[in-house]
Each structure stands twice: as structure tokens, then as C-alpha cells.
CSV table of C-alpha atoms in Angstrom, one decimal:
chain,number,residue,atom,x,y,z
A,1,UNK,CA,13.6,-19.6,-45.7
A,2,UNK,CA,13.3,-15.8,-45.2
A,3,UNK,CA,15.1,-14.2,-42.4
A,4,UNK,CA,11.9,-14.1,-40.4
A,5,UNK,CA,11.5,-17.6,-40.3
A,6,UNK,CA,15.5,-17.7,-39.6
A,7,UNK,CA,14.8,-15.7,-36.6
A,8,UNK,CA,12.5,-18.4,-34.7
A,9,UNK,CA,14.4,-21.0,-33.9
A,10,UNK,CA,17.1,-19.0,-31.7
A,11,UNK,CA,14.2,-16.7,-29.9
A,12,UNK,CA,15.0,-16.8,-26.2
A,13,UNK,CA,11.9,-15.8,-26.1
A,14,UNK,CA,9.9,-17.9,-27.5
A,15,UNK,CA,11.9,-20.7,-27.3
A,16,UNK,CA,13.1,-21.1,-23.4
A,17,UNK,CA,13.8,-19.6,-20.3
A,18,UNK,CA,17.2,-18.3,-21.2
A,19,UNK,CA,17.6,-14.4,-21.0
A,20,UNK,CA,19.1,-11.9,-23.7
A,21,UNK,CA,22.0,-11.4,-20.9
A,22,UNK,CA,21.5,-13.0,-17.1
A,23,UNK,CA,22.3,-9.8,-15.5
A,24,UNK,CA,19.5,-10.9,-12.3
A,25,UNK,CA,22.3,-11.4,-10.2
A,26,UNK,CA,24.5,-8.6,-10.4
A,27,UNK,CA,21.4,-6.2,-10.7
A,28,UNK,CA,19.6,-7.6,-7.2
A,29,UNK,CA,22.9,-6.6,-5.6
A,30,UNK,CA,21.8,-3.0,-6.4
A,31,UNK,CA,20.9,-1.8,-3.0
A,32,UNK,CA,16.7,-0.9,-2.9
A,33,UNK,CA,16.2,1.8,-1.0
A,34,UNK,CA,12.5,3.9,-1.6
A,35,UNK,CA,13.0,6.2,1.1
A,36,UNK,CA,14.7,9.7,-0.3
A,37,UNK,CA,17.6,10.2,1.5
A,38,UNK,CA,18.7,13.0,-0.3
A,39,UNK,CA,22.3,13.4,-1.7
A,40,UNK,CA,21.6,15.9,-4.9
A,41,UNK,CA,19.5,18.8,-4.6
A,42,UNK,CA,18.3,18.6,-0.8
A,43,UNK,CA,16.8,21.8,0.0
A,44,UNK,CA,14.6,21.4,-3.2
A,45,UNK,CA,13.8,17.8,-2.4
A,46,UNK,CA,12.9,18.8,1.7
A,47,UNK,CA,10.4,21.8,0.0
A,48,UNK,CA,8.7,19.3,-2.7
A,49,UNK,CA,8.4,16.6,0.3
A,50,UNK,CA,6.6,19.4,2.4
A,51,UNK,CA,4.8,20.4,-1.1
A,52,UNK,CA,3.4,17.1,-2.0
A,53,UNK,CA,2.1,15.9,1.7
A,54,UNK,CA,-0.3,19.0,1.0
A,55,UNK,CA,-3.7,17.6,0.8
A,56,UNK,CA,-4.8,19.6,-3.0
A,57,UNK,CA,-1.6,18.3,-4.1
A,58,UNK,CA,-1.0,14.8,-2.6
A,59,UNK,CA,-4.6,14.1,-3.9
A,60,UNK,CA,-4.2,15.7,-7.8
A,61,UNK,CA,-0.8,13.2,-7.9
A,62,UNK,CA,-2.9,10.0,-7.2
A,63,UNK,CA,-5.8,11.1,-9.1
A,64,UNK,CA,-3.4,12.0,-12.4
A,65,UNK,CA,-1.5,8.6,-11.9
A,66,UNK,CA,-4.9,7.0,-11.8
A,67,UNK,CA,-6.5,8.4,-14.8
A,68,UNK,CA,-3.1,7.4,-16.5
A,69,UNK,CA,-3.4,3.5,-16.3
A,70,UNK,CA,-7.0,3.3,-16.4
A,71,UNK,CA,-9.6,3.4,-19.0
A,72,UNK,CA,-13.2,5.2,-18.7
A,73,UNK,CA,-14.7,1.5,-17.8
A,74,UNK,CA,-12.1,1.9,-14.9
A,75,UNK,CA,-10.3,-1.3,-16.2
A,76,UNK,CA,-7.5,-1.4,-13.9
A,77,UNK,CA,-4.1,-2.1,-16.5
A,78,UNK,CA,-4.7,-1.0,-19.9
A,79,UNK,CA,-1.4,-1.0,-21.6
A,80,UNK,CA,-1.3,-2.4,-25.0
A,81,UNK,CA,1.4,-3.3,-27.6
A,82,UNK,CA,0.6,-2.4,-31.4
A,83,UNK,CA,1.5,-2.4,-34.4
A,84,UNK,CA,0.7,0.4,-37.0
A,85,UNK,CA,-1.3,-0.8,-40.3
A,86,UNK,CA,1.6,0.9,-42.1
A,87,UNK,CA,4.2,-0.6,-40.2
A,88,UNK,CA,5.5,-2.7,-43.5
A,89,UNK,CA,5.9,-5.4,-41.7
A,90,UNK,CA,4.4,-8.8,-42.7
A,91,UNK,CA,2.0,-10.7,-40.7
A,92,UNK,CA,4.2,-12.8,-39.1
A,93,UNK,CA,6.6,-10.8,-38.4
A,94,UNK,CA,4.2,-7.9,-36.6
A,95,UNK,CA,2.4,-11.0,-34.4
A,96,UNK,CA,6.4,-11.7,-33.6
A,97,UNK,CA,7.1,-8.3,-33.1
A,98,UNK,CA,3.8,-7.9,-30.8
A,99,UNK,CA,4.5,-11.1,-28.7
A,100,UNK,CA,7.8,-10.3,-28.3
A,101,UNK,CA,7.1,-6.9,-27.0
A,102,UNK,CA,5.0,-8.0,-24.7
A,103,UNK,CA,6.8,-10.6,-22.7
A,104,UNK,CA,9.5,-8.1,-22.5
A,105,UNK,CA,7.3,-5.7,-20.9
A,106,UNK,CA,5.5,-8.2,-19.0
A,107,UNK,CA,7.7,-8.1,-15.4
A,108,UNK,CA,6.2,-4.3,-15.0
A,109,UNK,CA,3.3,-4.5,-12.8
A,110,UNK,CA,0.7,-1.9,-12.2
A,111,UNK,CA,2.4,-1.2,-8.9
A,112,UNK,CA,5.6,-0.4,-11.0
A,113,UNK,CA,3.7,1.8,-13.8
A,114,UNK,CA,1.9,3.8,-10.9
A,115,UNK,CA,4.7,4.2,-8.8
A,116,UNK,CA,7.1,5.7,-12.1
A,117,UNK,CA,3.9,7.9,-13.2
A,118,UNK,CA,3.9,9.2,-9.5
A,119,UNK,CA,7.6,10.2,-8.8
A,120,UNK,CA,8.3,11.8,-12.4
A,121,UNK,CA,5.3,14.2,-11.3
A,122,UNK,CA,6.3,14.6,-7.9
A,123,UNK,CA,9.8,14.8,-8.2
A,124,UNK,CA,10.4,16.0,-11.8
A,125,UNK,CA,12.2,12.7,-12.6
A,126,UNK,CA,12.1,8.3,-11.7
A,127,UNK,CA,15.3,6.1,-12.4
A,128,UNK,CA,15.3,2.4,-12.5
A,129,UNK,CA,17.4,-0.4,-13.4
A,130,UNK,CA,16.6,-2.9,-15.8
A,131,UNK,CA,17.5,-6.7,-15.4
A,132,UNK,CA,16.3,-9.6,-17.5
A,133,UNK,CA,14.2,-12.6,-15.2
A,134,UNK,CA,14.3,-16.1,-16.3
A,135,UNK,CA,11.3,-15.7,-18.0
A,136,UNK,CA,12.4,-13.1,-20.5
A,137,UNK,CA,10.7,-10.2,-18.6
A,138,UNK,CA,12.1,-7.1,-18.0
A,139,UNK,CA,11.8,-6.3,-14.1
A,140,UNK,CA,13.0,-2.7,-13.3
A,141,UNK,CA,14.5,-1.6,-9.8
A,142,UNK,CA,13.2,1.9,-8.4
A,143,UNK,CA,16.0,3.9,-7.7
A,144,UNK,CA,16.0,6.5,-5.2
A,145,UNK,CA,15.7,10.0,-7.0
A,146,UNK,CA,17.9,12.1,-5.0
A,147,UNK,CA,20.8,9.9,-4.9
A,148,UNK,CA,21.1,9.4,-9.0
A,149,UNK,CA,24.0,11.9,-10.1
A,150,UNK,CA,24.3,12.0,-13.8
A,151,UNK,CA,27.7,13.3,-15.0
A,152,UNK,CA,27.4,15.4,-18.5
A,153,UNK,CA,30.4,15.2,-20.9
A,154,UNK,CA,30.4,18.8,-21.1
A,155,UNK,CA,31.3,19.3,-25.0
A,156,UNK,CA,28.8,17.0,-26.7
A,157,UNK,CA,26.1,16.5,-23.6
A,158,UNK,CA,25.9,13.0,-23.9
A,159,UNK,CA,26.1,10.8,-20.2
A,160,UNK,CA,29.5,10.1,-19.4
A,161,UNK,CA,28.8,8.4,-15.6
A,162,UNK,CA,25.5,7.7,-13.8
A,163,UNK,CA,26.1,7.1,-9.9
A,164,UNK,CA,24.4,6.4,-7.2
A,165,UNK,CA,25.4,8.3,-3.7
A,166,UNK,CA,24.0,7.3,-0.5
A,167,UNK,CA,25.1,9.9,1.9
A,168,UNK,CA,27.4,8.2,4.1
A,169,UNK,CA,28.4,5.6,2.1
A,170,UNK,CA,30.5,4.6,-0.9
A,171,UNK,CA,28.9,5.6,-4.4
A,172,UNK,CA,27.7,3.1,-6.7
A,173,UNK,CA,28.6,3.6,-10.6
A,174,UNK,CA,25.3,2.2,-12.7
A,175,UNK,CA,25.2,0.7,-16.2
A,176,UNK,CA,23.9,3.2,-18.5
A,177,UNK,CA,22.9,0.4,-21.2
A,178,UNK,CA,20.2,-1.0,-18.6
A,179,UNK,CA,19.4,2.7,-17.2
A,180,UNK,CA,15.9,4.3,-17.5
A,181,UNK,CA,15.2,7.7,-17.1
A,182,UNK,CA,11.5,9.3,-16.9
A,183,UNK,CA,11.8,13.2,-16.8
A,184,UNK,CA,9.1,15.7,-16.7
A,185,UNK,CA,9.4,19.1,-18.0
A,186,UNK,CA,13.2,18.0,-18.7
A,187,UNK,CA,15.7,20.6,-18.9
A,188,UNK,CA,19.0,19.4,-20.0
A,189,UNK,CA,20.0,16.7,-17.4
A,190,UNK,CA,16.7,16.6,-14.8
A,191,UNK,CA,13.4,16.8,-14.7
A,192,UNK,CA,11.2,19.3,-13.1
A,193,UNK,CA,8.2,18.7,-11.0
A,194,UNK,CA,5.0,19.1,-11.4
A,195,UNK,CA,4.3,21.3,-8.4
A,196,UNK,CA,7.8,23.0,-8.7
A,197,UNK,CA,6.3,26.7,-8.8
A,198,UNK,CA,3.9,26.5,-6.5
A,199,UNK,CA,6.3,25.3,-3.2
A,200,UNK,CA,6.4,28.7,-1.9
A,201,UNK,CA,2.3,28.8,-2.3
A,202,UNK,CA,2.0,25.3,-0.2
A,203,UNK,CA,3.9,26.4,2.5
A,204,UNK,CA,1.9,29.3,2.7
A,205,UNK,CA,-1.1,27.5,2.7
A,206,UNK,CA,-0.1,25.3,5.3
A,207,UNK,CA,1.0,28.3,7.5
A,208,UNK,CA,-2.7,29.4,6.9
A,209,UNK,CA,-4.2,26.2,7.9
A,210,UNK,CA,-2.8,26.3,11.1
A,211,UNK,CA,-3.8,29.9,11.7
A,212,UNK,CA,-6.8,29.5,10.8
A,213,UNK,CA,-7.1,26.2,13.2
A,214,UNK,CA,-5.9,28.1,16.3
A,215,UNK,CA,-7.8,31.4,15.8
A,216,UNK,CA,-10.8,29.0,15.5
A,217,UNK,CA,-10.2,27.7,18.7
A,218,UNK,CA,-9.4,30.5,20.4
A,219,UNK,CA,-12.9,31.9,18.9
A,220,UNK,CA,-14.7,29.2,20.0
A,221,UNK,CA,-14.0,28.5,23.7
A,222,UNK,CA,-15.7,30.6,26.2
A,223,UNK,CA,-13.3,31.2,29.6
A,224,UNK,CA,-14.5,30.8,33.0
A,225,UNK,CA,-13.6,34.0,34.8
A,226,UNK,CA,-12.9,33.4,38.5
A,227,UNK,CA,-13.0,36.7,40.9
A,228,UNK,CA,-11.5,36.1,44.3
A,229,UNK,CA,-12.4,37.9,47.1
A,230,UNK,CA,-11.0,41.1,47.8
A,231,UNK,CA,-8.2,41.4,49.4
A,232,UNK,CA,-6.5,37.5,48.6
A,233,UNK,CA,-3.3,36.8,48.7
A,234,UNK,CA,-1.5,35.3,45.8
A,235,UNK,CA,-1.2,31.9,48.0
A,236,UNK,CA,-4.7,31.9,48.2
A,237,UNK,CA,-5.2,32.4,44.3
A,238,UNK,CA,-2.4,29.9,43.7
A,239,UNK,CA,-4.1,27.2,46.0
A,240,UNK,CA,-7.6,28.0,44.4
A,241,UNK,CA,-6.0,27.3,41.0
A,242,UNK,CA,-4.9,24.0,42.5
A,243,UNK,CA,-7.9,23.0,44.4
A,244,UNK,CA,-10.1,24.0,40.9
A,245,UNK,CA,-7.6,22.2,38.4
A,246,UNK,CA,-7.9,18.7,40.5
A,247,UNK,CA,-11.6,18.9,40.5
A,248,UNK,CA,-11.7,18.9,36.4
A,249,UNK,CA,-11.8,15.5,34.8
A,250,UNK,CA,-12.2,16.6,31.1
A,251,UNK,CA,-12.8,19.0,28.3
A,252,UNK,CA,-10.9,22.2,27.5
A,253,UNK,CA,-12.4,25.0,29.7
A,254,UNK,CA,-10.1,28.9,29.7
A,255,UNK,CA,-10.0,30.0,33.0
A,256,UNK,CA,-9.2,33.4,33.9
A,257,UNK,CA,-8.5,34.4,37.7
A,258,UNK,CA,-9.1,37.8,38.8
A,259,UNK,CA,-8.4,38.4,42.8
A,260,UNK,CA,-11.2,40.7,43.5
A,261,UNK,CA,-14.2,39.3,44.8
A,262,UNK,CA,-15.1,35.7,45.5
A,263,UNK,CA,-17.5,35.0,42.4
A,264,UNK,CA,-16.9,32.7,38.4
A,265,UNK,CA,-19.1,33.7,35.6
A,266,UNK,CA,-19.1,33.3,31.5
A,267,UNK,CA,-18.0,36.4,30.1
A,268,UNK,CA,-20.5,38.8,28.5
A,269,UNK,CA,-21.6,38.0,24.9
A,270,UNK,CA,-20.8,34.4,24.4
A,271,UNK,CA,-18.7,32.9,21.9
A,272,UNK,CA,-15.7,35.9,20.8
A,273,UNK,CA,-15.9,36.7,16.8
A,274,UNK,CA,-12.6,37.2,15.3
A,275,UNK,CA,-12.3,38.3,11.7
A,276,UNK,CA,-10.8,35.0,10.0
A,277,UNK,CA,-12.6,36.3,6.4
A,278,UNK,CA,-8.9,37.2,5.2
A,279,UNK,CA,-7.5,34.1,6.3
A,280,UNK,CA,-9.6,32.0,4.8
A,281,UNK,CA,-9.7,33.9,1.4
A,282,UNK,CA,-5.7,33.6,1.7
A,283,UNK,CA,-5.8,29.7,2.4
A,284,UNK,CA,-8.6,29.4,-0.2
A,285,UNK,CA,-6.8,31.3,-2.7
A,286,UNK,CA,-3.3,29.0,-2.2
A,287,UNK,CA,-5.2,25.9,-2.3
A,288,UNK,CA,-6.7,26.7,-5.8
A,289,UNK,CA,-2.7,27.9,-6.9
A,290,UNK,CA,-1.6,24.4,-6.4
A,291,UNK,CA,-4.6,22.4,-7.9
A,292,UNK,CA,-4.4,24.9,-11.1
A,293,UNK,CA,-0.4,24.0,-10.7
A,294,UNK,CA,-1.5,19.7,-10.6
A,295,UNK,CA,-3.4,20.5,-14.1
A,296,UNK,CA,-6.6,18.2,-12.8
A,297,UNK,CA,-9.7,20.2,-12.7
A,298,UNK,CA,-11.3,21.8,-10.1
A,299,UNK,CA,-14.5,19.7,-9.8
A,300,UNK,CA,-12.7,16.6,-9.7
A,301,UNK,CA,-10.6,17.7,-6.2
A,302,UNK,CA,-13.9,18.6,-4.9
A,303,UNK,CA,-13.5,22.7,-5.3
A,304,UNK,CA,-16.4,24.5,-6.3
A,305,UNK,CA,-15.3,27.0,-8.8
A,306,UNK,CA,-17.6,27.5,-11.9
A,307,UNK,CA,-16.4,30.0,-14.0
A,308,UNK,CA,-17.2,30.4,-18.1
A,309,UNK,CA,-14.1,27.9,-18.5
A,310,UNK,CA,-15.3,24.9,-16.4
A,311,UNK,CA,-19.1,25.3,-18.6
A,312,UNK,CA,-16.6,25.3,-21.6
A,313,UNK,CA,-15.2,21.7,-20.3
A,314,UNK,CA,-11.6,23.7,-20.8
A,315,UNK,CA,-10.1,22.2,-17.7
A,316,UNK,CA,-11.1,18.8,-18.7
A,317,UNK,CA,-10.0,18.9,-22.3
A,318,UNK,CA,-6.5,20.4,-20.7
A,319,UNK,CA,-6.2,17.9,-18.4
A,320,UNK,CA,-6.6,15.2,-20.9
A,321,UNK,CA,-3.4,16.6,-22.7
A,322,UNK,CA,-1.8,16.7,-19.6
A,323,UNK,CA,-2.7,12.8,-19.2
A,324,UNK,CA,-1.9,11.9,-22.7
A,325,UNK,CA,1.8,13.8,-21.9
A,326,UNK,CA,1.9,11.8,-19.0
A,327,UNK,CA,0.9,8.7,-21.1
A,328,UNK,CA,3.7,9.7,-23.7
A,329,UNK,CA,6.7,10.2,-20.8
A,330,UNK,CA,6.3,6.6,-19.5
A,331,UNK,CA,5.9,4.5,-23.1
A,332,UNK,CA,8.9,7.0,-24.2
A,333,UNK,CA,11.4,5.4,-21.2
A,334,UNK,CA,9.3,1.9,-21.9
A,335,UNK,CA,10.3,1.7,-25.5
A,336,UNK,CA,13.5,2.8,-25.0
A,337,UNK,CA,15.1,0.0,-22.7
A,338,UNK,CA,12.8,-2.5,-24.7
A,339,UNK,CA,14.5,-1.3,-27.9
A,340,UNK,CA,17.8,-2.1,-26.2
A,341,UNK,CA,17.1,-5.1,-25.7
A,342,UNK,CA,15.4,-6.3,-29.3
A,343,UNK,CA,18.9,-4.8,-30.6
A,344,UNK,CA,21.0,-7.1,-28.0
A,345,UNK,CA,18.8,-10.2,-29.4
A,346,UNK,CA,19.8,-9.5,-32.8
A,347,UNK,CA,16.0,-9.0,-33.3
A,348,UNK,CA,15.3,-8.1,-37.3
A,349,UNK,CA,14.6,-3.9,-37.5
A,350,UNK,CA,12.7,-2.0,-37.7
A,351,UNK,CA,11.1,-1.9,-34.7
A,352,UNK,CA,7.3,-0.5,-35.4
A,353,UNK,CA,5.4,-0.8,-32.7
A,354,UNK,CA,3.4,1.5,-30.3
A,355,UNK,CA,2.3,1.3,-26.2
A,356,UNK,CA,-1.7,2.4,-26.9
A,357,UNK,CA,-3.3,3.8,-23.6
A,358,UNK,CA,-7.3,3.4,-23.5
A,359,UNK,CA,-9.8,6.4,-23.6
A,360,UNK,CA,-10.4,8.3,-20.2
A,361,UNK,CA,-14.0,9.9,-20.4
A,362,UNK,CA,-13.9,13.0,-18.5
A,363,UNK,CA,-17.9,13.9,-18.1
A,364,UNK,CA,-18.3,16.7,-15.3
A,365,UNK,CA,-21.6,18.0,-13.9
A,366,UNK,CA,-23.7,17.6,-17.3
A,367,UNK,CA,-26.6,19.9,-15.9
A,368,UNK,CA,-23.9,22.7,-15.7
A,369,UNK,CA,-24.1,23.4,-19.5
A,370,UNK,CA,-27.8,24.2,-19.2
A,371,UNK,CA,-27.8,26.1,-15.7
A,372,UNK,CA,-27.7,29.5,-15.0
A,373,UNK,CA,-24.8,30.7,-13.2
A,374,UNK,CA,-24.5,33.8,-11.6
A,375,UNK,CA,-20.7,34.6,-11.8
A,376,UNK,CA,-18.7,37.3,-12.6
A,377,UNK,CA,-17.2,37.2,-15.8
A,378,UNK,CA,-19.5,34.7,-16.9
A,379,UNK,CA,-22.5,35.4,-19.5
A,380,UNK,CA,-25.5,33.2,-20.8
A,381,UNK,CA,-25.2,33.4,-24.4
A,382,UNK,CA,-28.9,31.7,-24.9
């Protein structure tokens, strides 16, 4: 009997609904808490809050954590375990390998996967816990980004104390073994978000918004102008205002009162123009900061911006890298609490599998390759 064989009988995974290590009660009493209640980094976690309720960016998050889990057919889970042709593994050993891999991974839902995809992005990093169910599965607890404090030994860098602190209360040391951490753009101990430059450029934009909202209205409603009669008395005016204000039911009417002469009449010229040219061009030009910032391209958020890179499909091919870097962050954190685990079950090395993601087709406008466009900057070369 080889040592393959040898390694059947014992599998608690194939044989039974006894875990590696039933750690599913002490890990439930973990506290789950998916609101951010921030205890590390609060004024950067209040400006990426404000930064990702932004409409560009809340959008380019959901889209990118879409395109991430689903193939071009739109199948909605596409997460598969392989093994490599030159794996040197036999047979039965890669179909154990496989099967093994995938009941381990088989407590992640698609919820789970989106949910990791989408704080990683929008927070620069997502923590979870790892327990073992009865089945075998690994089931991960969310943990609350801006409460995780990791503590760096300072002369070798490696993790000498993960805690969790909930302001207010008493902190909570976690188990590194059964830790997960998915950074983006990680420098040293914590990730960085995706939107991390462009905070200053959504608060602008929302600043502009609301300018732009009020100037509108103020352009667009035409005041009654009332002209008392000549010689009133501010009683007089006051009691007209009152007498006036209980006869309207509805609608939002200005109302300017002049005491003069007894006579209301629409000012001269009809709707007011203000110039709002400049603060549109400023809101337009901080929206497209922030969805060149989410790396999804401009035609998929709905902007119209064709320039000699769109007709090049540039924007699409970069934002397949981005997805594939995506792709690579979340099997990276998969594989590594799933290798734990094999080397807890004394499972036979070396571990050669892969996580394969299917194909995303990104196919924008395909009449734009033979249009003319009339740009600056761009040139028809036929």
C-alpha cells in the first residue's frame, strides 16, 4: 500500500463528519459585528465611508466585484479547483487532492466571496476568522476592518498579536493560525484602498453636486413680486404676508414684497440664467477622477468619453488586469488558510492545486472601431 492509499482510511473528509479541529464553538463566540465602528484609522475610514457612498464610485465597486465571480455567460459562482498537468501527482492522488480542496472551500458562499472582493477594494483590506463546520467546510467570520489591530514584531516583521478593539469595550486577542487577511495595494501591515487618492476629489464632487442642485433651483423658479400700495405700513405688509401665505395650498412660488403700490406681477424676462458652465465642467471633471481612480471603464459606468484609448479597447484590456489582480488577492488568502488546514490533517505534500476564475468578455460599442469620431487628440488612420 502506498502512502496515498494509507491516507484514505483516516480522511475526515471523506470519511465522516468529524472536523480537522472543532474550533465552531469557540469561533461563534467571536462577536459579528458588520457595521464599522472604527477603532484604527478613523478619520481615514469616515473620508472612504463619504468616498464610497459616491454614486461613480459605489457603482465601479459593485460592478468590479461582479465581473470578479462571474463568467461572460454571466454564470453566477465560477470558482474552480485544479490541478496543473505538471503537478506530478498521480491520478488518484490529484482527484484526492481536488475533492479535498473543494469541500474545504465549500462553506464560502457567493455572498462571502462578494462581500471579501468588496471591502479589500473599498477599504484597502477584509479580515475573517476561519472555523471548521461539521461537515468539513471552512466557514469564515467577517470581521470588522477598523477594529483589527495587527501588532508587528518590529525586528523581523512577522505578526506578533492580532486584536480586535471595539471602542468601548474590552479587546479581543484572535488566533493567527485561523486568521485571513485580504490586502490591496499592501504596504507593510495594511492595505490601501482602491479609491484612496481620489477622497479629496469625491468630496469635491459632492460639494459641486449640491451647488449645482441649488443654483438650479434658484434659476429655475420665477418670484411673484408683490407692490403694496403706497404709503403701507409694515403691519399692513406683515398681515398681507399672512393673509397671502394661508391662501397657498402647494408648490414652491418666491415671493418678493415691495410696499409701494398695490399691484403682483412675474418679473421681466422669465426664467433667471445663471452661469453653472463652470460648475458643471468642475463636477464633470471629479466624477471622471474617481471612475479613472475604480479602474472600470468609462462606457461601462455610463460616461461618454471616447477618446483614441477607448477605440483602442485600452480601458478594457486594463481593467481586465485589474480583475484578474482582484481574482489573484482572494485565491491568494483562499489558499492560504486551506493550506493550513491540509498541513493540520497530515495531508501528503505538495499541495499543487490552483482556484481558476472563468473568462469575462469585455465587448464595448463594436461600431465604435469603424466610426468617425470627431475628438481632439484623436486621428482616423484609414
Amino acid at each position: 500500500m502506498n502512502s496515498e492509499d494509507a491516507y484514505l482510511p483516516y480522511s475526515p473528509l471523506f470519511f465522516g463528519t468529524i472536523s480537522f479541529i472543532d474550533r465552531t464553538s469557540s469561533y461563534r463566540s467571536y462577536p459579528v459585528d458588520f457595521h464599522e465602528n472604527p477603532s484604527r484609522s478613523i478619520a481615514l475610514c469616515r473620508e472612504l465611508e463619504k468616498t464610497i457612498v459616491n454614486p461613480v464610485a459605489g457603482t465601479a465597486l459593485s460592478l468590479t466585484c461582479d465581473f470578479a465571480l462571474s463568467s461572460a455567460e454571466g454564470d453566477e459562482f465560477g470558482i474552480a479547483v485544479t490541478i496543473p498537468e505538471n503537478s506530478g501527482l498521480s491520478q488518484r492522488r490529484s482527484a484526492l487532492l481536488q475533492k479535498t480542496v473543494n469541500n474545504l472551500i465549500s462553506g464560502f458562499t457567493l455572498d462571502d466571496y462578494w462581500r471579501i472582493c468588496w471591502r479589500f477594494l473599498a477599504w484597502g483590506d477584509c479580515f475573517a476568522s476561519v472555523f471548521q463546520s461539521e461537515d468539513g467546510s471552512l466557514k469564515p467570520i467577517l470581521l470588522p476592518t477598523w477594529q483589527i489591530h495587527i501588532d508587528v514584531n518590529e525586528q523581523n516583521g512577522d505578526i506578533a498579536k492580532i486584536r480586535q478593539v471595539r471602542p468601548g469595550e474590552t479587546e479581543i486577542e484572535i488566533d493567527s493560525e485561523h486568521f485571513i487577511q485580504w490586502s490591496y495595494r499592501k504596504n507593510f501591515v495594511y492595505g490601501r484602498s482602491l479609491f484612496y487618492e481620489v477622497r479629496d476629489a469625491a468630496e469635491s464632487y459632492t460639494r459641486n453636486s449640491e451647488d449645482i442642485t441649488q443654483s438650479s433651483r434658484n434659476a429655475a423658479i420665477v418670484p411673484n413680486i408683490h407692490i403694496m400700495p403706497e404709503g403701507s405700513s409694515p403691519q399692513y405688509l406683515e398681515a398681507y404676508r399672512t393673509d397671502h401665505k394661508a391662501q397657498q395650498r402647494q408648490g414652491v412660488i418666491s415671493d418678493i414684497y415691495l410696499p409701494f403700490g398695490g399691484d403682483m406681477k412675474k418679473p421681466f424676462g422669465g426664467v433667471q440664467q445663471f452661469p453653472l458652465d463652470a460648475m458643471l465642467k468642475a463636477a464633470q471633471f471629479r466624477r471622471l477622477e474617481i471612475a479613472v481612480a475604480s479602474r472600470v471603464p468609462l462606457y461601462i459606468l455610463g460616461i461618454e468619453y471616447r477618446s483614441a484609448r477607448e477605440i483602442s479597447l485600452q480601458p478594457a484590456m486594463t481593467f481586465r488586469l485589474h480583475i484578474g489582480r482582484v481574482r489573484a488577492i482572494l485565491a491568494s488568502g483562499l489558499k492560504q488558510i486551506v493550506d493550513r488546514y491540509l498541513k493540520e490533517s497530515d495531508f501528503p505534500t505538495p499541495y499543487n492545486y490552483r482556484f481558476q476564475f472563468p473568462k469575462i468578455d469585455l465587448n464595448p460599442f463594436e461600431q465604435v472601431k469603424n466610426e468617425d469620431v470627431n475628438a481632439e487628440g484623436v486621428t482616423d488612420l484609414d
